[in-house]
Coordinates of C-alpha atoms (C1' of nucleotides) in Angstrom, one line a residue:
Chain A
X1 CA 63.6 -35.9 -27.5
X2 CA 65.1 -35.5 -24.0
X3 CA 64.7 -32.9 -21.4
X4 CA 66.8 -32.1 -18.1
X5 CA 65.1 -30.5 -15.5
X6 CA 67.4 -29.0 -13.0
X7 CA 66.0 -27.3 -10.0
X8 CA 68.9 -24.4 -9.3
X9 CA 71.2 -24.5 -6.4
X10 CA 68.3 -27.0 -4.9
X11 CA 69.1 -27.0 -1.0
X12 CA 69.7 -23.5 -0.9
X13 CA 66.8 -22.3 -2.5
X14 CA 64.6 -24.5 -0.8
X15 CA 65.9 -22.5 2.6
X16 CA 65.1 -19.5 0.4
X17 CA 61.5 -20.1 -0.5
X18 CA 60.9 -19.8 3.3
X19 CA 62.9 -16.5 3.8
X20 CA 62.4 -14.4 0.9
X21 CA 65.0 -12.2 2.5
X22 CA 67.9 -13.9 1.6
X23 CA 66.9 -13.4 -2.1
X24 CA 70.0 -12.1 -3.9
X25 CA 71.9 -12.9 -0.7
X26 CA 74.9 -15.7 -0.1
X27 CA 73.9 -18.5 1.1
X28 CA 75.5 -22.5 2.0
X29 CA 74.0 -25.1 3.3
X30 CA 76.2 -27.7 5.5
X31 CA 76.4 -31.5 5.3
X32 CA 75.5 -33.6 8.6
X33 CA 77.2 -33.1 11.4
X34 CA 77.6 -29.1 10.1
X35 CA 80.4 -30.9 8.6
X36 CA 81.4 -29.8 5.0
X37 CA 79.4 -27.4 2.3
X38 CA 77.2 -29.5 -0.1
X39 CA 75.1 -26.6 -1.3
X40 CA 75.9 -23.0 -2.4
X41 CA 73.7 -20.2 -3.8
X42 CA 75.1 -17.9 -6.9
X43 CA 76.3 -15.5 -4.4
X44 CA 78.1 -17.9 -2.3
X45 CA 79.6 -20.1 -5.8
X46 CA 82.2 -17.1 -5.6
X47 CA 83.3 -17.1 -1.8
X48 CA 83.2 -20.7 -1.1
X49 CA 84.3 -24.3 -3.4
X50 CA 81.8 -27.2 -3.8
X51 CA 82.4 -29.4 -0.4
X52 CA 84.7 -27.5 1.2
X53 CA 85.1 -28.4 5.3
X54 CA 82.8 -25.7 6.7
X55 CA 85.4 -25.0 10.4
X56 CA 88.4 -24.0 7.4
X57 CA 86.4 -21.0 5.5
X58 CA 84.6 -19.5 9.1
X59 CA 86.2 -16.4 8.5
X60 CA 85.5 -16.2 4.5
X61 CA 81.6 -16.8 5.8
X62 CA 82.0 -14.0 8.4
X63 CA 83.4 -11.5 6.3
X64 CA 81.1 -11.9 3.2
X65 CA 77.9 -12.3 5.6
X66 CA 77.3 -15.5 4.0
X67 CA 74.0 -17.0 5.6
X68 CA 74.5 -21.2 7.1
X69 CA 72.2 -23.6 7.2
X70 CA 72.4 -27.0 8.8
X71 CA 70.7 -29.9 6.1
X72 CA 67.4 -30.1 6.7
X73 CA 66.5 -33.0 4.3
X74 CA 63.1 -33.8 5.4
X75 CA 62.2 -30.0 4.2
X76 CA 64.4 -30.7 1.0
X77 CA 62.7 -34.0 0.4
X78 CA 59.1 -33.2 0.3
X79 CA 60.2 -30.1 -1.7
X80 CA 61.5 -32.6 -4.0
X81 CA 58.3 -34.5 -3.7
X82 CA 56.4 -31.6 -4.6
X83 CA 58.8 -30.6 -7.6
X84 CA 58.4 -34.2 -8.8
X85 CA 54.9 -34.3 -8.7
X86 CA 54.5 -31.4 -11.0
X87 CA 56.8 -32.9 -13.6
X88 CA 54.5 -36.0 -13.1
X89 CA 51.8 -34.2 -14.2
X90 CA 53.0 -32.8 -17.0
X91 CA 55.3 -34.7 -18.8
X92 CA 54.7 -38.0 -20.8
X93 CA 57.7 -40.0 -19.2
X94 CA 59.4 -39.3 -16.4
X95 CA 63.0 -40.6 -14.9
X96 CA 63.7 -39.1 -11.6
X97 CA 67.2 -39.1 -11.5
X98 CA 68.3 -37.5 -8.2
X99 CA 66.7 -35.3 -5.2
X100 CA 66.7 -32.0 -7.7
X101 CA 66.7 -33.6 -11.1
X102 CA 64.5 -35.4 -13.7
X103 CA 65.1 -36.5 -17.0
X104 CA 61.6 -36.2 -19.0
X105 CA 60.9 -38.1 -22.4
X106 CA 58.5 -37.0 -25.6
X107 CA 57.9 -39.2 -28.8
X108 CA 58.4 -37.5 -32.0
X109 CA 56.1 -34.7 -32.3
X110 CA 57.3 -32.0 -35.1
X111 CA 55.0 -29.9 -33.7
X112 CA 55.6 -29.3 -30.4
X113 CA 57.6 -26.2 -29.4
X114 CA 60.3 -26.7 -26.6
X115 CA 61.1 -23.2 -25.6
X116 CA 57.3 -22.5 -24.7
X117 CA 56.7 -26.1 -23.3
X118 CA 60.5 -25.9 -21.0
X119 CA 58.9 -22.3 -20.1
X120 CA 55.5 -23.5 -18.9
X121 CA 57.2 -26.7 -16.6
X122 CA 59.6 -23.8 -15.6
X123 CA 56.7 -21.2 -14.2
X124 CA 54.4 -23.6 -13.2
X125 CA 57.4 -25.1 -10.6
X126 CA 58.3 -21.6 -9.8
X127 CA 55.0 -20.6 -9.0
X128 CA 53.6 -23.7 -6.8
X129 CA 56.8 -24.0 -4.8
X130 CA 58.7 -21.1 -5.3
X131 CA 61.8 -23.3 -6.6
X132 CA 63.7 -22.3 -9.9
X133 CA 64.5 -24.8 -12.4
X134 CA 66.6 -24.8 -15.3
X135 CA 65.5 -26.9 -18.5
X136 CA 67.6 -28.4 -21.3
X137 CA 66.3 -30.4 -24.8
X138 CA 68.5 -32.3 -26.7
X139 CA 68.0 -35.9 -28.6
X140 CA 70.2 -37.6 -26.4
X141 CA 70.0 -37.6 -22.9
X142 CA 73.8 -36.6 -22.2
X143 CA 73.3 -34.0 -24.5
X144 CA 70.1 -32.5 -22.7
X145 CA 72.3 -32.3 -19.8
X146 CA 74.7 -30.2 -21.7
X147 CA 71.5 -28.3 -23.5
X148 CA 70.4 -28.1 -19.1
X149 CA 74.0 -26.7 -18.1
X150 CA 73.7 -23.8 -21.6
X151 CA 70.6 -22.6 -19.5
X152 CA 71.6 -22.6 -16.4
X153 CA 74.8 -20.8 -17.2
X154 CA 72.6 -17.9 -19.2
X155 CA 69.1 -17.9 -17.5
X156 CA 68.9 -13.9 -19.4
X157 CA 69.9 -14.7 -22.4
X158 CA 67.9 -18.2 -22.8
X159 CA 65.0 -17.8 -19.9
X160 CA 66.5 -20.5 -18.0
X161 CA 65.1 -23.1 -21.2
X162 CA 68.0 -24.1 -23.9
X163 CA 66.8 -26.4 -26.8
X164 CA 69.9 -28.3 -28.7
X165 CA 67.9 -29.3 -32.2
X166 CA 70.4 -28.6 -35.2
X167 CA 74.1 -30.3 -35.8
X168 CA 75.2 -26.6 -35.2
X169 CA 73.9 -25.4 -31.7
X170 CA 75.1 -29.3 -30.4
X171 CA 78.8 -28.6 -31.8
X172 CA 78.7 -24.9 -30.6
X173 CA 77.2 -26.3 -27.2
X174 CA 80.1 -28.9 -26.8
X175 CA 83.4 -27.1 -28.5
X176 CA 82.1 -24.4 -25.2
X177 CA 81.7 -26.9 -22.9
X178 CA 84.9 -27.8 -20.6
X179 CA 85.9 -31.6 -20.4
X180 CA 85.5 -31.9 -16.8
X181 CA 82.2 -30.7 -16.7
X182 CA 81.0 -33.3 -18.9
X183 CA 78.5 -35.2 -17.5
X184 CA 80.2 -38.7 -16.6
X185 CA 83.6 -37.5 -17.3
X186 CA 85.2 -36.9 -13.4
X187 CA 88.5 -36.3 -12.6
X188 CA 90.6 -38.7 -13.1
X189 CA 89.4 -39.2 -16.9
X190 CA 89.3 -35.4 -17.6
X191 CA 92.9 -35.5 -16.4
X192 CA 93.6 -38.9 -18.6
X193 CA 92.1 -37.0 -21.6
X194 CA 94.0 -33.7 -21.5
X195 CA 97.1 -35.7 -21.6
X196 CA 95.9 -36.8 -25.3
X197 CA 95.0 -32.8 -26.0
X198 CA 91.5 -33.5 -25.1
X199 CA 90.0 -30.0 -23.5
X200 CA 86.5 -29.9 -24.5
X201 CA 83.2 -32.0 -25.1
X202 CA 83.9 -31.4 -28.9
X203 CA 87.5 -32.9 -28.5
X204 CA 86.0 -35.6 -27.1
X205 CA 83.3 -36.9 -29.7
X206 CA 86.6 -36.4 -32.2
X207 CA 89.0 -39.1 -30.7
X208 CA 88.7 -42.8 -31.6
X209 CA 86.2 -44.9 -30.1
X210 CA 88.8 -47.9 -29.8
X211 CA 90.7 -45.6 -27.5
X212 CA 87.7 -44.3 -25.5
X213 CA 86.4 -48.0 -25.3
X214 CA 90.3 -49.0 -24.4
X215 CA 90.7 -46.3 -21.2
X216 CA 87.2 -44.8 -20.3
X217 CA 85.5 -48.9 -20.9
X218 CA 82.0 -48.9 -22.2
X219 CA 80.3 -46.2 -20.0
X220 CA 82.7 -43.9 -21.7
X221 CA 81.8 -45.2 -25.2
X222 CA 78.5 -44.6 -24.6
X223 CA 78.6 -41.4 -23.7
X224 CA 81.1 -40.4 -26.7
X225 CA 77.5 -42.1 -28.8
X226 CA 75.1 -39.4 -27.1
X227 CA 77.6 -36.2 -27.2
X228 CA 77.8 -37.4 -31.1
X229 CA 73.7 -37.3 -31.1
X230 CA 73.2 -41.0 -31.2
X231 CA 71.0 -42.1 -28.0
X232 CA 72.6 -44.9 -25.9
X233 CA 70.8 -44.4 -22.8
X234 CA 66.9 -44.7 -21.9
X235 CA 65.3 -43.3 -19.5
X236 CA 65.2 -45.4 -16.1
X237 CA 61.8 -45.6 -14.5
X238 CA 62.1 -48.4 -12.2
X239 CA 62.5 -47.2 -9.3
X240 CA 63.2 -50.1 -6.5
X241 CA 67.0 -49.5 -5.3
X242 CA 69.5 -51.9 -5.7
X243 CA 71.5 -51.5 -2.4
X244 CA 70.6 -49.3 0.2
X245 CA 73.0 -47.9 2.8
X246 CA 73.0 -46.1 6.5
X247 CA 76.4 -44.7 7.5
X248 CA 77.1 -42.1 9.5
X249 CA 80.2 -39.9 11.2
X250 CA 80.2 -39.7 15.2
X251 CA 79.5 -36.8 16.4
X252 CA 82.3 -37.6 18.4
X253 CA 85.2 -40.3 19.2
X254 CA 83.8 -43.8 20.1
X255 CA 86.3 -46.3 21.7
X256 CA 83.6 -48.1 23.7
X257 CA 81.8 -51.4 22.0
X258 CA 78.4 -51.0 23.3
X259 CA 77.9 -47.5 21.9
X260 CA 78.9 -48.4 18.2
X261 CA 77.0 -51.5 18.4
X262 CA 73.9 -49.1 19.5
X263 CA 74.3 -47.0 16.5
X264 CA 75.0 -50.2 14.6
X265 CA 72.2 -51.8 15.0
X266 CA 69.8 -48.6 14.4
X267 CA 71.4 -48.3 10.7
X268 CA 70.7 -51.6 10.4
X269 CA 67.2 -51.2 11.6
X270 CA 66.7 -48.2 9.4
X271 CA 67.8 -49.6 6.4
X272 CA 64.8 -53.0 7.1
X273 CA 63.0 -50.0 7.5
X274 CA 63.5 -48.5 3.8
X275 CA 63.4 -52.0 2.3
X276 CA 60.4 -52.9 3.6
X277 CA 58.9 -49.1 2.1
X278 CA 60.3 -50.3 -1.3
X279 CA 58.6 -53.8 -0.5
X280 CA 62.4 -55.9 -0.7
X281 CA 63.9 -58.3 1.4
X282 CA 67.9 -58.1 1.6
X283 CA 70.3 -61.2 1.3
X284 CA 74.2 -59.5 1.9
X285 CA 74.9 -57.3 4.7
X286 CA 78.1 -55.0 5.0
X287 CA 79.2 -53.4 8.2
X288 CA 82.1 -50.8 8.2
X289 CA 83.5 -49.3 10.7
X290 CA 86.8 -46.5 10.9
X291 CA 88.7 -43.8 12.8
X292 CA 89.0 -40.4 12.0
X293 CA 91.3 -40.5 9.0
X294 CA 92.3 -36.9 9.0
X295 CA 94.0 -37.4 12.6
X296 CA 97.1 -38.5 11.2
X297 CA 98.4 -38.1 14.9
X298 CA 95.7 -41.3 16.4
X299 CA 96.1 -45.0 15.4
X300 CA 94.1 -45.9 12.6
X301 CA 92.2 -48.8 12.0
X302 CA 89.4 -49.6 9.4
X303 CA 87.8 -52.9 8.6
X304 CA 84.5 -53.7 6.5
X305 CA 83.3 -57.5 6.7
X306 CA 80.4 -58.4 3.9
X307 CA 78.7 -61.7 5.1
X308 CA 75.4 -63.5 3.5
X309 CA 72.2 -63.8 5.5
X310 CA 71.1 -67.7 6.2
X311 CA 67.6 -66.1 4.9
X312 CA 66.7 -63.4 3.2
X313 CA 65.1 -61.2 5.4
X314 CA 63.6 -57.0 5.9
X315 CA 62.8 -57.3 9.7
X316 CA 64.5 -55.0 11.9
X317 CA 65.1 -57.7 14.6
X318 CA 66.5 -60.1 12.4
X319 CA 68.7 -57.3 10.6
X320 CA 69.8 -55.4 13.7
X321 CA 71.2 -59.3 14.7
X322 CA 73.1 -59.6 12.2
X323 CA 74.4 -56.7 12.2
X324 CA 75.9 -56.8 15.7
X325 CA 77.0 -60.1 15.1
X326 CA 79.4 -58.2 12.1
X327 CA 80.1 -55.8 14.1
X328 CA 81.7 -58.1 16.8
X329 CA 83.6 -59.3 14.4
X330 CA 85.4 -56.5 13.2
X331 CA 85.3 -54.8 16.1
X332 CA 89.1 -54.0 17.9
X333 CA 89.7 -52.6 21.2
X334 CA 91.8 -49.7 22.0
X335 CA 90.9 -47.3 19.2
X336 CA 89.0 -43.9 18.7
X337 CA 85.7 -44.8 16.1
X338 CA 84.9 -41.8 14.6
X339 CA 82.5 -43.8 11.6
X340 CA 80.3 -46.6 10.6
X341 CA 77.8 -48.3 8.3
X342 CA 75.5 -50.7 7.3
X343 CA 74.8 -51.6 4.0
X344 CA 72.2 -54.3 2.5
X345 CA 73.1 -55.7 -0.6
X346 CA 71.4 -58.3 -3.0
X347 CA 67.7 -57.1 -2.7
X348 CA 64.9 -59.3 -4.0
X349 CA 61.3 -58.8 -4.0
X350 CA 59.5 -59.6 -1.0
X351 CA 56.6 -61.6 -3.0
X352 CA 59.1 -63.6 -4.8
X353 CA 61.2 -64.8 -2.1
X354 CA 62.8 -68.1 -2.4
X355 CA 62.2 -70.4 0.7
X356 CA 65.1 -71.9 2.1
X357 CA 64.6 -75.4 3.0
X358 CA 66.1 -75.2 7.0
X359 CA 66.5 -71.4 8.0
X360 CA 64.0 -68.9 6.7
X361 CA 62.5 -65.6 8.3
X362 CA 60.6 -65.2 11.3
X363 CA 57.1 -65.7 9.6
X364 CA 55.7 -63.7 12.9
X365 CA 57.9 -60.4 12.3
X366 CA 56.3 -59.7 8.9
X367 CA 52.9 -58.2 11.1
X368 CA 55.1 -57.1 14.1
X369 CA 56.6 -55.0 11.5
X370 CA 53.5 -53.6 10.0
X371 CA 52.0 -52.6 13.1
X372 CA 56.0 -50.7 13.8
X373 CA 56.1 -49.3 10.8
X374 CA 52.6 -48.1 10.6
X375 CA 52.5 -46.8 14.8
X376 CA 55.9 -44.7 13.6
X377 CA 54.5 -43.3 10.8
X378 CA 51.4 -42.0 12.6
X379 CA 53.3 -40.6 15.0
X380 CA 56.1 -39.6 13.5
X381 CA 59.5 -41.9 13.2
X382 CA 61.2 -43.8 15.4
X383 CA 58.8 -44.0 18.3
X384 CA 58.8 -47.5 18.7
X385 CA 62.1 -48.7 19.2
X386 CA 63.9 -52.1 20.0
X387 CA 64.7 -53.1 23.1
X388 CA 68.8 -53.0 21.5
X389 CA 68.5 -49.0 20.5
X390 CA 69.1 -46.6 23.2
X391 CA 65.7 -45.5 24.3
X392 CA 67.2 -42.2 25.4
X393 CA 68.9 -41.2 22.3
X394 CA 71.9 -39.9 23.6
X395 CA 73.5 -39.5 20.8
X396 CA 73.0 -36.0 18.7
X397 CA 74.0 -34.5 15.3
X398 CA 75.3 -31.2 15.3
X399 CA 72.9 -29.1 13.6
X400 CA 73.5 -25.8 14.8
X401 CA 71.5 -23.5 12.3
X402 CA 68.7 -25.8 11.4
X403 CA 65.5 -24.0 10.4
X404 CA 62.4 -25.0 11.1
X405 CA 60.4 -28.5 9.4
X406 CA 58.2 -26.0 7.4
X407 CA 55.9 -28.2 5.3
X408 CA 56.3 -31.3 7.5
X409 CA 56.0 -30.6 10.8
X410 CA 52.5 -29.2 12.0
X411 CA 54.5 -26.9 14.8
X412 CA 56.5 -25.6 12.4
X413 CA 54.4 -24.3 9.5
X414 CA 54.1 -20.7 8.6
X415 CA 50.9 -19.0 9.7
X416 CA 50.0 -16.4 7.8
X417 CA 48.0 -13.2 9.4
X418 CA 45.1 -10.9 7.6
X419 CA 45.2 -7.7 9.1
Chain B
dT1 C1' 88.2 -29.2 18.1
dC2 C1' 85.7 -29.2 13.7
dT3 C1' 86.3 -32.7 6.9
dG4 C1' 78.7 -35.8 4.5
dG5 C1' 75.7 -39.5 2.7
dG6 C1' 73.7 -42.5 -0.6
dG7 C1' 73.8 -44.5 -4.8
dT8 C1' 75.2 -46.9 -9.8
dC9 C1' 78.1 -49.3 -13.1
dC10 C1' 82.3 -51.5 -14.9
dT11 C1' 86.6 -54.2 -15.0
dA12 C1' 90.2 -57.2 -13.5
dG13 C1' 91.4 -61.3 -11.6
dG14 C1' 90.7 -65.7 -9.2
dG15 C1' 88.1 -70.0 -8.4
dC16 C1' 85.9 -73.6 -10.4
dG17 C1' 83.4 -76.9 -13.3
dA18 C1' 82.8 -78.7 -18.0
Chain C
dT1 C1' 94.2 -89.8 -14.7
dC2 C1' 96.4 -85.5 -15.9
dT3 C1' 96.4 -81.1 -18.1
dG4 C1' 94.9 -77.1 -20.8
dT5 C1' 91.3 -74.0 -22.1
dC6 C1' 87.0 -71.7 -21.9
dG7 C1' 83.4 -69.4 -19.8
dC8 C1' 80.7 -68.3 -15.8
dC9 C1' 80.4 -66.4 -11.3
dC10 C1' 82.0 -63.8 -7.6
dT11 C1' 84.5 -60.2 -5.3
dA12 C1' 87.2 -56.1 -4.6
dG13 C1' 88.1 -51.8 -6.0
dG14 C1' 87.8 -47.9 -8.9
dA15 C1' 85.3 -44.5 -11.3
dC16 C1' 81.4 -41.8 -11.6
dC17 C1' 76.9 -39.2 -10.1
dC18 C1' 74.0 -35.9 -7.0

DNA sequence: TCTGGGGTCCTAGGGCGA
DNA sequence: TCTGTCGCCCTAGGACCC
């Protein structure tokens, strides 16, 4: 058996569990840059569609008093933490499968009895960090996600825990589910499979596996196997990422070289910094780079150039080298920059490195790096810098209605007065 | 004026050696 | 030596997820 738990409307509840005063209230939290909407409460679902770009709905946000809040992921990460932990604790297997969801895994035990078990992991999260999660059973894990969406949709009715256990509740669960809210099923291939009178999950498990193999390729064959009940998919515990990327949109325009090659090379310093916390060493290197492609009126240009490493390597000098050395190479003079990235590729464990025979790593950076990363985490990040980055920061997201680093920033914690 | 960021997996098609 | 075929590897691009 299978469980989904789903922490609710994650990044806007997380702003709620610090002001209990926008309970029952609408609230949306904004991507970086107060860019686009990537997180909506309830209230807000009805005002406001998934990623919408924040400047266009302004007046929809006035007019329903709908409360903003800039992303504040370092809050919504150890939140996450937190949430994680807890599931850690009280589950036999656990696959963290994004910031706000995990997939949990129990052996065959007749006895156990989902609705009370989904209910304690459900009030035990609710009560140490005041987040509310929804929790779905089924065999199969693409059917616990269904099972997950059953309870989310009726928290009354089901107490926010919905167990799918008999060949009736899973076809009653999938002939009400909607094809394009299957999990996997986006929108390209929900639009494919209406054309063949495919509306619902149901529909779906009824049409021929040759044709879902043919169109949708194995992924979608697989997924046609769990919907049906048979299990196709394990739970993924390990955990070390396979690529790990640093992009960001400008603030603002960029034409000149030296300030993209400053942001540049702190992505690429950044992302040695997360492969060294997941202990890797990166051999391929991406750099992107673009203009603002909804200015249809400017000149656009966008160019990506993927280039091997002579060594394999997680230092930040080495790293932010090569990643100015891509830059230059891409690089064109005369437009408006409005985006870049770095992104390292072809990860291998640092402890099993293969030495090259003429070029290999800087042997000296591995301390250097220690000591950095160990002085920035004691201090808090980025304090130590290379002599490449900007030492005055002048560049700045817009984050105009951040709230405060509540649980990880010492200034910012709630006191809380006895009278 | 203002439109996010970070991932995974699969397939097609070309190059290349056996 | 030339040519056809097979399978492997690599890359680009597309689809999906949160």
């Amino acid at each position: 058996m299978f469980a989904l738990v789903d922490c609710n409307n994650f990044y806007a509840s997380c702003e709620r569990v610090f002001r209990p005063d926008l309970n029952g209230k609408p609230v949306v939290v904004l991507s970086n840059n107060d860019g686009c909407i990537i997180a909506r409460s309830n209230e807000a679902k009805k005002h406001i569609p998934m990623g919408a770009p924040a400047f266009k709905f302004k007046d929809v946000i006035q007019k329903n008093k709908v409360h903003v809040f800039s992303a504040n992921f370092s809050l919504y990460g150890d939140m996450s933490h937190r949430v994680m932990s807890i599931l850690e604790d009280l589950a036999p297997e656990i696959e963290i499968y994004s910031i706000d969801e995990a997939f949990l895994k129990y052996g065959q035990s007749p006895y156990l009895n989902f609705q009370a078990e989904g209910e304690k992991i459900s009030n035990r999260i609710k009560r140490s960090t005041g987040i509310p999660v929804s929790v779905g059973y089924a065999p199969t894990k693409a059917l616990s996600k269904v099972a997950n969406a059953i309870a989310k949709k009726f928290p009354e009715r089901t107490n926010s825990v919905y167990i799918i256990d008999s060949e009736e509740k899973r076809i009653k669960a999938l002939k009400w589910l909607k094809i394009e809210d299957v999990w996997g099923i986006g929108r390209k291939n929900s639009a494919k499979l209406k054309l063949i009178n495919v509306y619902t999950a149901f529909d779906f498990t009824q049409i021929s596996p040759l044709w879902v193999k043919k169109h949708l390729s194995i992924t979608g064959l697989q997924l046609q196997n769990e919907l049906l009940g048979i299990p196709n998919l394990d739970l993924d515990v390990y955990g070390t990422k396979k690529s790990i990327a640093t992009t960001r949109t400008f603030e603002r325009n960029y034409s000149d070289f030296d300030q993209i090659k400053e942001r540049v090379s702190t992505f690429a310093i950044k992302n040695a910094e997360k492969l060294r916390r997941q202990k890797s060493v990166c051999n391929t290197m991406m750099i992107f780079v673009h203009t603002n492609g909804f200015r249809k009126d400017l000149q656009q240009y966008a160019q990506n150039i993927v280039f091997k490493l002579p060594y394999a390597s997680n230092s930040s000098i080495e790293l932010s080298k090569f990643a100015v050395e891509g830059l230059r190479k891409i690089f064109k003079e005369g437009y408006l920059y409005k985006k870049a990235g770095v992104i390292v590729m072809d990860l291998e464990d640092e402890k099993h490195l293969q030495m090259r025979l003429f070029d290999n790593s800087n042997p000296k950076h591995k301390p250097l790096m220690e000591t950095m990363d160990r002085i920035n985490h004691r201090y808090g990040n980025a304090k130590l810098k290379l002599a490449n980055q900007d030492l005055k920061r002048t560049w700045k997201m817009n984050q105009e209605q951040l709230s405060p680093q509540y649980t990880t920033k010492l200034s910012d914690i709630i006191t809380v007065k006895s009278e």
